[in-house]
mmCIF file of C-alpha atoms in Angstrom:
data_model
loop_
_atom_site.group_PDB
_atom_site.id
_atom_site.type_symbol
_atom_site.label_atom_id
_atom_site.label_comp_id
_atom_site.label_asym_id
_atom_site.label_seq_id
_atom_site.Cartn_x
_atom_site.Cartn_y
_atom_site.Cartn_z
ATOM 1 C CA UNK A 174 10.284 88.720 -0.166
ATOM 2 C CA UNK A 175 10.155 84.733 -0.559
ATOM 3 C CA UNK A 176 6.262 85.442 -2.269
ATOM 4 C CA UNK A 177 7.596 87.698 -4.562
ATOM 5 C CA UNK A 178 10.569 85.780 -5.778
ATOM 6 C CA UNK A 179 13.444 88.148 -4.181
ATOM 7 C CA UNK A 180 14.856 85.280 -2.606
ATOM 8 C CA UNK A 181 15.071 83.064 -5.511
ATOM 9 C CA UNK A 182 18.752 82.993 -5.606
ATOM 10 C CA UNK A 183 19.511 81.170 -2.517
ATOM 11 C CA UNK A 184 19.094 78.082 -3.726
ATOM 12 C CA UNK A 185 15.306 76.683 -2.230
ATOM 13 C CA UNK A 186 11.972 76.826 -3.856
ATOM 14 C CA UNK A 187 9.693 80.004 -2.228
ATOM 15 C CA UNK A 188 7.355 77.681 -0.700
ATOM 16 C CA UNK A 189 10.513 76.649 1.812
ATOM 17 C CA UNK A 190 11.736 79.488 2.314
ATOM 18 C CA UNK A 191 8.401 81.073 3.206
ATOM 19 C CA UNK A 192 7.495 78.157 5.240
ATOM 20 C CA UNK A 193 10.848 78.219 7.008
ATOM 21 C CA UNK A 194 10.365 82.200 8.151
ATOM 22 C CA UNK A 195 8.491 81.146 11.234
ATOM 23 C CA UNK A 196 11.103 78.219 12.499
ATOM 24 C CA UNK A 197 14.050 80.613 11.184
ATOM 25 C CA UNK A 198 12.892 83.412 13.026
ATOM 26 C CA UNK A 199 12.916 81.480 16.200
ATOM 27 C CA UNK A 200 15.821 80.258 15.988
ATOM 28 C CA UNK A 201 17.770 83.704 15.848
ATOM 29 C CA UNK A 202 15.896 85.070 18.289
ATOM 30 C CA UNK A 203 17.274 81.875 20.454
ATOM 31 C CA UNK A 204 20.597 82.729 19.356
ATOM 32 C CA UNK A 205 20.496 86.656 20.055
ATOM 33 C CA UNK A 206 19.293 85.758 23.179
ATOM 34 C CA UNK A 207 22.228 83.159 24.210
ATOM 35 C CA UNK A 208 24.442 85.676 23.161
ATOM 36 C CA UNK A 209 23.440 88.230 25.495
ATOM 37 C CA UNK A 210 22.893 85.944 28.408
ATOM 38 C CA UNK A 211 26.730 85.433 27.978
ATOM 39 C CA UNK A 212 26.307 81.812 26.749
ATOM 40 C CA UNK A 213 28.209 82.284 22.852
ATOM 41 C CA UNK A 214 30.774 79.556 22.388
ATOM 42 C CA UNK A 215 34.458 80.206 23.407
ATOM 43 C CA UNK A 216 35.435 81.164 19.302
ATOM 44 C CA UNK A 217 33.199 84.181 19.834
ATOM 45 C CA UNK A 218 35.604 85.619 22.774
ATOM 46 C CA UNK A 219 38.701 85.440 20.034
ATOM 47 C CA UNK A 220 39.123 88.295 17.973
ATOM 48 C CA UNK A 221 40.267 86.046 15.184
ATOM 49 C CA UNK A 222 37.101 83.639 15.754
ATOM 50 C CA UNK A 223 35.354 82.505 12.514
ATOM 51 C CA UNK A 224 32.340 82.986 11.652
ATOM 52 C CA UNK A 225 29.674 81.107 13.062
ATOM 53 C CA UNK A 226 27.163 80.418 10.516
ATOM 54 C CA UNK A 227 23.327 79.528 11.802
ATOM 55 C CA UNK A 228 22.307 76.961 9.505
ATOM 56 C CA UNK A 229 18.823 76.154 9.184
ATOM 57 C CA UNK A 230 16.884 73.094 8.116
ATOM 58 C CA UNK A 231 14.065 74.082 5.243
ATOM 59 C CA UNK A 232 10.550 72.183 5.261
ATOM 60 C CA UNK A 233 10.326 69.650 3.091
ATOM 61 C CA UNK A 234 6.981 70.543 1.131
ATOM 62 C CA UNK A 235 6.016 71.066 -2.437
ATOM 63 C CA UNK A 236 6.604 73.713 -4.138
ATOM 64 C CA UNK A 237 3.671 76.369 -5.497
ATOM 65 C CA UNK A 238 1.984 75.785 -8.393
ATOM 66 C CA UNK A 239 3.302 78.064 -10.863
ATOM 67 C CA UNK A 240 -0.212 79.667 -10.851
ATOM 68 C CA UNK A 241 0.106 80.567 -7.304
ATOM 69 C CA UNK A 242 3.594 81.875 -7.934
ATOM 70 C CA UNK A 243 2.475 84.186 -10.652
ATOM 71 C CA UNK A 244 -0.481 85.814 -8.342
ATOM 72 C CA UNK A 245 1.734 86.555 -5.651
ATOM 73 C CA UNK A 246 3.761 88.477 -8.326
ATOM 74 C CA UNK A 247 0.825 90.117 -9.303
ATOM 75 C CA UNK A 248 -0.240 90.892 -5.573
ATOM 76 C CA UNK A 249 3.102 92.184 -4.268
ATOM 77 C CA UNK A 250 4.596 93.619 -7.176
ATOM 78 C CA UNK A 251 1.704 94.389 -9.302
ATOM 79 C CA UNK A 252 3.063 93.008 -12.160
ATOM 80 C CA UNK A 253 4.338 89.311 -13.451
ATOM 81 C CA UNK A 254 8.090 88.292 -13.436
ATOM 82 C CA UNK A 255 8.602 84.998 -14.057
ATOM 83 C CA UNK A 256 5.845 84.448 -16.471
ATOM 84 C CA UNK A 257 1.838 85.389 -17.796
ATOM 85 C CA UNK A 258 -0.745 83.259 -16.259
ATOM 86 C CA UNK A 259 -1.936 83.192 -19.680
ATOM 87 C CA UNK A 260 1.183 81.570 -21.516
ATOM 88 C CA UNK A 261 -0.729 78.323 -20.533
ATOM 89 C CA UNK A 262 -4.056 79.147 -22.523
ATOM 90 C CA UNK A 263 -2.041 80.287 -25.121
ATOM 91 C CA UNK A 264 -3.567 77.674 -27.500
ATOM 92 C CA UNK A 265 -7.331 77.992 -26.297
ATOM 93 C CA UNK A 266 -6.719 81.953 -27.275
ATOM 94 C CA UNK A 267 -4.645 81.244 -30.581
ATOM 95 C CA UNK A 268 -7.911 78.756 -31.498
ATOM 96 C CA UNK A 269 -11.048 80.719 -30.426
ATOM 97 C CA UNK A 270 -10.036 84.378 -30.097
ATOM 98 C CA UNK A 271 -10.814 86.653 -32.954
ATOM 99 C CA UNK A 272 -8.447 89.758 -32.010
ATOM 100 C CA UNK A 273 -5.924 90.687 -29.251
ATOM 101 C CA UNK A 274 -6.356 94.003 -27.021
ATOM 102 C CA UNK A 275 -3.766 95.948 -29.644
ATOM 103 C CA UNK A 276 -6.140 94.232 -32.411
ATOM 104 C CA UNK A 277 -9.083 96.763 -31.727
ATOM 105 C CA UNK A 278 -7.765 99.572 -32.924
ATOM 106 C CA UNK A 279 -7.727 98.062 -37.045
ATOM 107 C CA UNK A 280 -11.745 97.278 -36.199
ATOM 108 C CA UNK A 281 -14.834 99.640 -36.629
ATOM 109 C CA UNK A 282 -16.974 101.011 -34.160
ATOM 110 C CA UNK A 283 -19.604 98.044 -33.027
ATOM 111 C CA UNK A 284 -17.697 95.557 -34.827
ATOM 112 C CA UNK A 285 -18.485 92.333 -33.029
ATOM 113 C CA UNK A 286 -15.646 90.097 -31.651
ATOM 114 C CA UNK A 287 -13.799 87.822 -29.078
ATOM 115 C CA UNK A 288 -10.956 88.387 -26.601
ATOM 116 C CA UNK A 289 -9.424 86.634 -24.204
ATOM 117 C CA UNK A 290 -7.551 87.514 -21.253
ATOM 118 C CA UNK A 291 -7.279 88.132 -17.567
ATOM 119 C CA UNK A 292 -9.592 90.308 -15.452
ATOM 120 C CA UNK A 293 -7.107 91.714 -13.592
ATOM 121 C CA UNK A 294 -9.430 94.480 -12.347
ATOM 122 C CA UNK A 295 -13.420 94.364 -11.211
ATOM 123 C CA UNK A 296 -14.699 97.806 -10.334
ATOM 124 C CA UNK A 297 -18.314 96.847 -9.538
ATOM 125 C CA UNK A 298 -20.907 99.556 -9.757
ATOM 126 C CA UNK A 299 -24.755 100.363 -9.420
ATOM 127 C CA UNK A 300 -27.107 102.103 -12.051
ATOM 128 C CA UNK A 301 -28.676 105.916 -11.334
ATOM 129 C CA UNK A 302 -32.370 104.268 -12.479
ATOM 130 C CA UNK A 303 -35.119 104.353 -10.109
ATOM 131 C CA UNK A 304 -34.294 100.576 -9.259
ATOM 132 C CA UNK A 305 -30.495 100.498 -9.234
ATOM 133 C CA UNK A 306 -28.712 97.827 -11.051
ATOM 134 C CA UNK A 307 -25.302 96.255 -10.804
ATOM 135 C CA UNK A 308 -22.907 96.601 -13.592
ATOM 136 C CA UNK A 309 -18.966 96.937 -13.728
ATOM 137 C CA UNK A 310 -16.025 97.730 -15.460
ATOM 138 C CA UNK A 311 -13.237 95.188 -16.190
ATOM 139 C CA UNK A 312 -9.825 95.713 -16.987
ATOM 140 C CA UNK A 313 -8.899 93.001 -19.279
ATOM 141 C CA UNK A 314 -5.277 91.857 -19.248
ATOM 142 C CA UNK A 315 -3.868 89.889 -22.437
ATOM 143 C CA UNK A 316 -0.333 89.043 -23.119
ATOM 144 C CA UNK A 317 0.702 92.792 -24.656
ATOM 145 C CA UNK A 318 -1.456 95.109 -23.154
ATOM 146 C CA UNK A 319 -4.924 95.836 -21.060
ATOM 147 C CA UNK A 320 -8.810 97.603 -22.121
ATOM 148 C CA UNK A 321 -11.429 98.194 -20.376
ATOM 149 C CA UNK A 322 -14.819 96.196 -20.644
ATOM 150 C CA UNK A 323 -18.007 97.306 -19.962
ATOM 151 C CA UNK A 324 -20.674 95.023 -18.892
ATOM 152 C CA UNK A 325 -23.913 96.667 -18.435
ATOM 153 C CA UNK A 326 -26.540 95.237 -15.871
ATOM 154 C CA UNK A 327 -28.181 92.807 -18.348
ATOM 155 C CA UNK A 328 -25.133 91.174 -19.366
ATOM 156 C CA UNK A 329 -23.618 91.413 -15.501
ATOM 157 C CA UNK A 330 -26.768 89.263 -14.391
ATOM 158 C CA UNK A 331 -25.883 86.433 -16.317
ATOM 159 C CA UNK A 332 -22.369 86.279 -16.226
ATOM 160 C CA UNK A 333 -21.976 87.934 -13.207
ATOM 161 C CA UNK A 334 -20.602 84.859 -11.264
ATOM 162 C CA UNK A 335 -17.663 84.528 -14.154
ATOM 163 C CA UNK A 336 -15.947 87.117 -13.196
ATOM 164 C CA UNK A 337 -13.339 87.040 -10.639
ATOM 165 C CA UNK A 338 -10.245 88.803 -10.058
ATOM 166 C CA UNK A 339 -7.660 86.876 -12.312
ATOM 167 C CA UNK A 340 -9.628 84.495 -14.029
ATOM 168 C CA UNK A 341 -8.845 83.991 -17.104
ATOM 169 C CA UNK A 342 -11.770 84.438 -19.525
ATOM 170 C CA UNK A 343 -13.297 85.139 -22.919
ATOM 171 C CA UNK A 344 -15.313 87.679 -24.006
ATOM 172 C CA UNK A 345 -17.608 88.492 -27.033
ATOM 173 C CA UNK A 346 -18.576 91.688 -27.210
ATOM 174 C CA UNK A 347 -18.902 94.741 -29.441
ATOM 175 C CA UNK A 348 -16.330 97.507 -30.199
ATOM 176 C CA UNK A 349 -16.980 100.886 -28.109
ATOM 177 C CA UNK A 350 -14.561 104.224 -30.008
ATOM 178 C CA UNK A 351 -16.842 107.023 -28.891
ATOM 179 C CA UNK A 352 -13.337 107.663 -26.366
ATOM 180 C CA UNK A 353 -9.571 107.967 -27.630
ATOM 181 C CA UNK A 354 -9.019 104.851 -26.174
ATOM 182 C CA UNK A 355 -11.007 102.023 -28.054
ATOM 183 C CA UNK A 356 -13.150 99.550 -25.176
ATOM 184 C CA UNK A 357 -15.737 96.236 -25.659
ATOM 185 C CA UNK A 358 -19.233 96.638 -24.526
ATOM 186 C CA UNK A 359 -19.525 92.597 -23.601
ATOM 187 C CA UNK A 360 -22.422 90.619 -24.441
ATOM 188 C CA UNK A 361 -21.132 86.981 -23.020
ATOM 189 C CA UNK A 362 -18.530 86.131 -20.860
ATOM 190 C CA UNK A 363 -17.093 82.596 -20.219
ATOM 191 C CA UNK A 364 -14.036 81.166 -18.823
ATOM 192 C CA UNK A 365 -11.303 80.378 -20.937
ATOM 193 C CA UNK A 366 -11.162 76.982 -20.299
ATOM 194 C CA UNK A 367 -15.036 76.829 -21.036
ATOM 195 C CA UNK A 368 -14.109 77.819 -24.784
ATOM 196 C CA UNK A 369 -13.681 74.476 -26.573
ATOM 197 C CA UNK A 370 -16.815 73.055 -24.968
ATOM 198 C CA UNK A 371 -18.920 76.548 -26.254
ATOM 199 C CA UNK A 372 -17.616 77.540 -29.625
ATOM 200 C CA UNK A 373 -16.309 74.060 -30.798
ATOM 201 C CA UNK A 374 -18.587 72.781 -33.878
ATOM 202 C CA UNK A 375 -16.356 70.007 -34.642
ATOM 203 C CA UNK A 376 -13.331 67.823 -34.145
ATOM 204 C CA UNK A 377 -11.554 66.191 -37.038
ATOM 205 C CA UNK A 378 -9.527 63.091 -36.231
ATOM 206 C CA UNK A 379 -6.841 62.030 -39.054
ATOM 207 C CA UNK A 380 -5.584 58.758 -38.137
ATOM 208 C CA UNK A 381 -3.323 56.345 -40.070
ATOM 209 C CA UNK A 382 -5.304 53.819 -41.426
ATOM 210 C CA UNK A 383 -2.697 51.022 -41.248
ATOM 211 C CA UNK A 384 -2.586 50.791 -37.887
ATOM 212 C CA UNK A 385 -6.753 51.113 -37.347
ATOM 213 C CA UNK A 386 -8.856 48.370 -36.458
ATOM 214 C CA UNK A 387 -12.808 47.958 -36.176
ATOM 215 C CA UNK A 388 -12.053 47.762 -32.025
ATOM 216 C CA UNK A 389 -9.999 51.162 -31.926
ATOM 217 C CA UNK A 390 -13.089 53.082 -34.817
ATOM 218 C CA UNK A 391 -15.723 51.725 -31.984
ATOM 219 C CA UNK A 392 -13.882 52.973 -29.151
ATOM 220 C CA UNK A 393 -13.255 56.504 -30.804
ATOM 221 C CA UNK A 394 -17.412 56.343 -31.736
ATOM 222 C CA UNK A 395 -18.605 55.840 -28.205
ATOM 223 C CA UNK A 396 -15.863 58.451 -27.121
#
């Protein structure tokens, strides 16, 4: 309940009140068991006692990285709540994606593009050839919607060790509408983070030239 966010509304951050179960947990069972060895407090014998309220001291830790928060969502709930691991590549995607998921429907069969998402499923399998080879199918989550990919074996031996469950990543690839429901045949796979560094061609600086010196232009050369 404290992984999933059920517990949000009592005031600590889940990573206390998961850390806390253990010590919290022990301490009721010390009080159930005081109670039943007759050793409650006097106020507990009146019938007009008040409540006696077991107050517990949280750990004082961090809390989770709001990544970590988001896959235990995922993992318990099977969906996210309190956000999209991808909100925070949102400008990576905006930059060097060429369609969303919805996107591929507008686009003709083999037409060649890049998306970017979450692989929120890998369903590894193994050819029927004489010499079997690996291959899989990955459900591709974006912000809207999900698609499956299909990397074959000669795409799934180089990228192979890009794909893991959740990662976000990019893919270029070619559109697949032989089915009702339009796919991408990949042909490169990289992590979204990776993007800048692999599609990048050039960065233009606009600076304002009252302020530049000949120390600052050799600085931003070397850089």
């Amino acid at each position: 309940l404290a992984r999933s966010g059920a517990c949000d509304g009592l005031g600590s951050h889940r990573a206390q009140l998961f850390n806390g179960v253990e010590f919290a947990m022990t301490r009721a069972a010390e009080t159930i068991k005081d109670r039943r060895s007759g050793q409650g407090s006097l106020f507990a014998l009146m019938d007009d006692a008040p409540s006696q309220e077991l107050k517990v001291e949280l750990p004082d830790c961090p809390p989770w990285h709001e990544s970590y928060l988001l896959s235990c969502e995922k993992e318990l709930l099977g969906t996210y709540l309190s956000g999209h691991p991808l909100s925070q590549h949102s400008k990576v995607l905006d930059k060097f994606a060429l369609h969303t998921i919805r996107g591929l429907a507008e686009l003709e069969d083999k037409t060649a593009t890049r998306i970017g998402g979450i692989a929120s499923l890998i369903t590894r399998r193994m050819t029927k050839n004489e010499q079997p080879m690996p291959w899989a199918i990955v459900l591709l989550e974006d912000l809207e919607t999900t698609m499956e990919v299909l990397v074959f074996s000669d795409t799934y031996a180089e990228y192979a060790h890009v794909l893991e469950t959740d990662a976000p990543i990019l893919i270029c690839g070619d559109v697949n509408k032989r089915d009702d429901t339009p796919k991408l045949v990949a042909k490169e796979i990289y992590p979204l983070e990776d993007a800048p560094s692999v599609f990048c061609k050039r960065i233009s600086l606009h600076l304002p030239a009252v302020s530049l010196t000949e120390e600052k232009l050799t600085r931003i050369k070397n850089i």
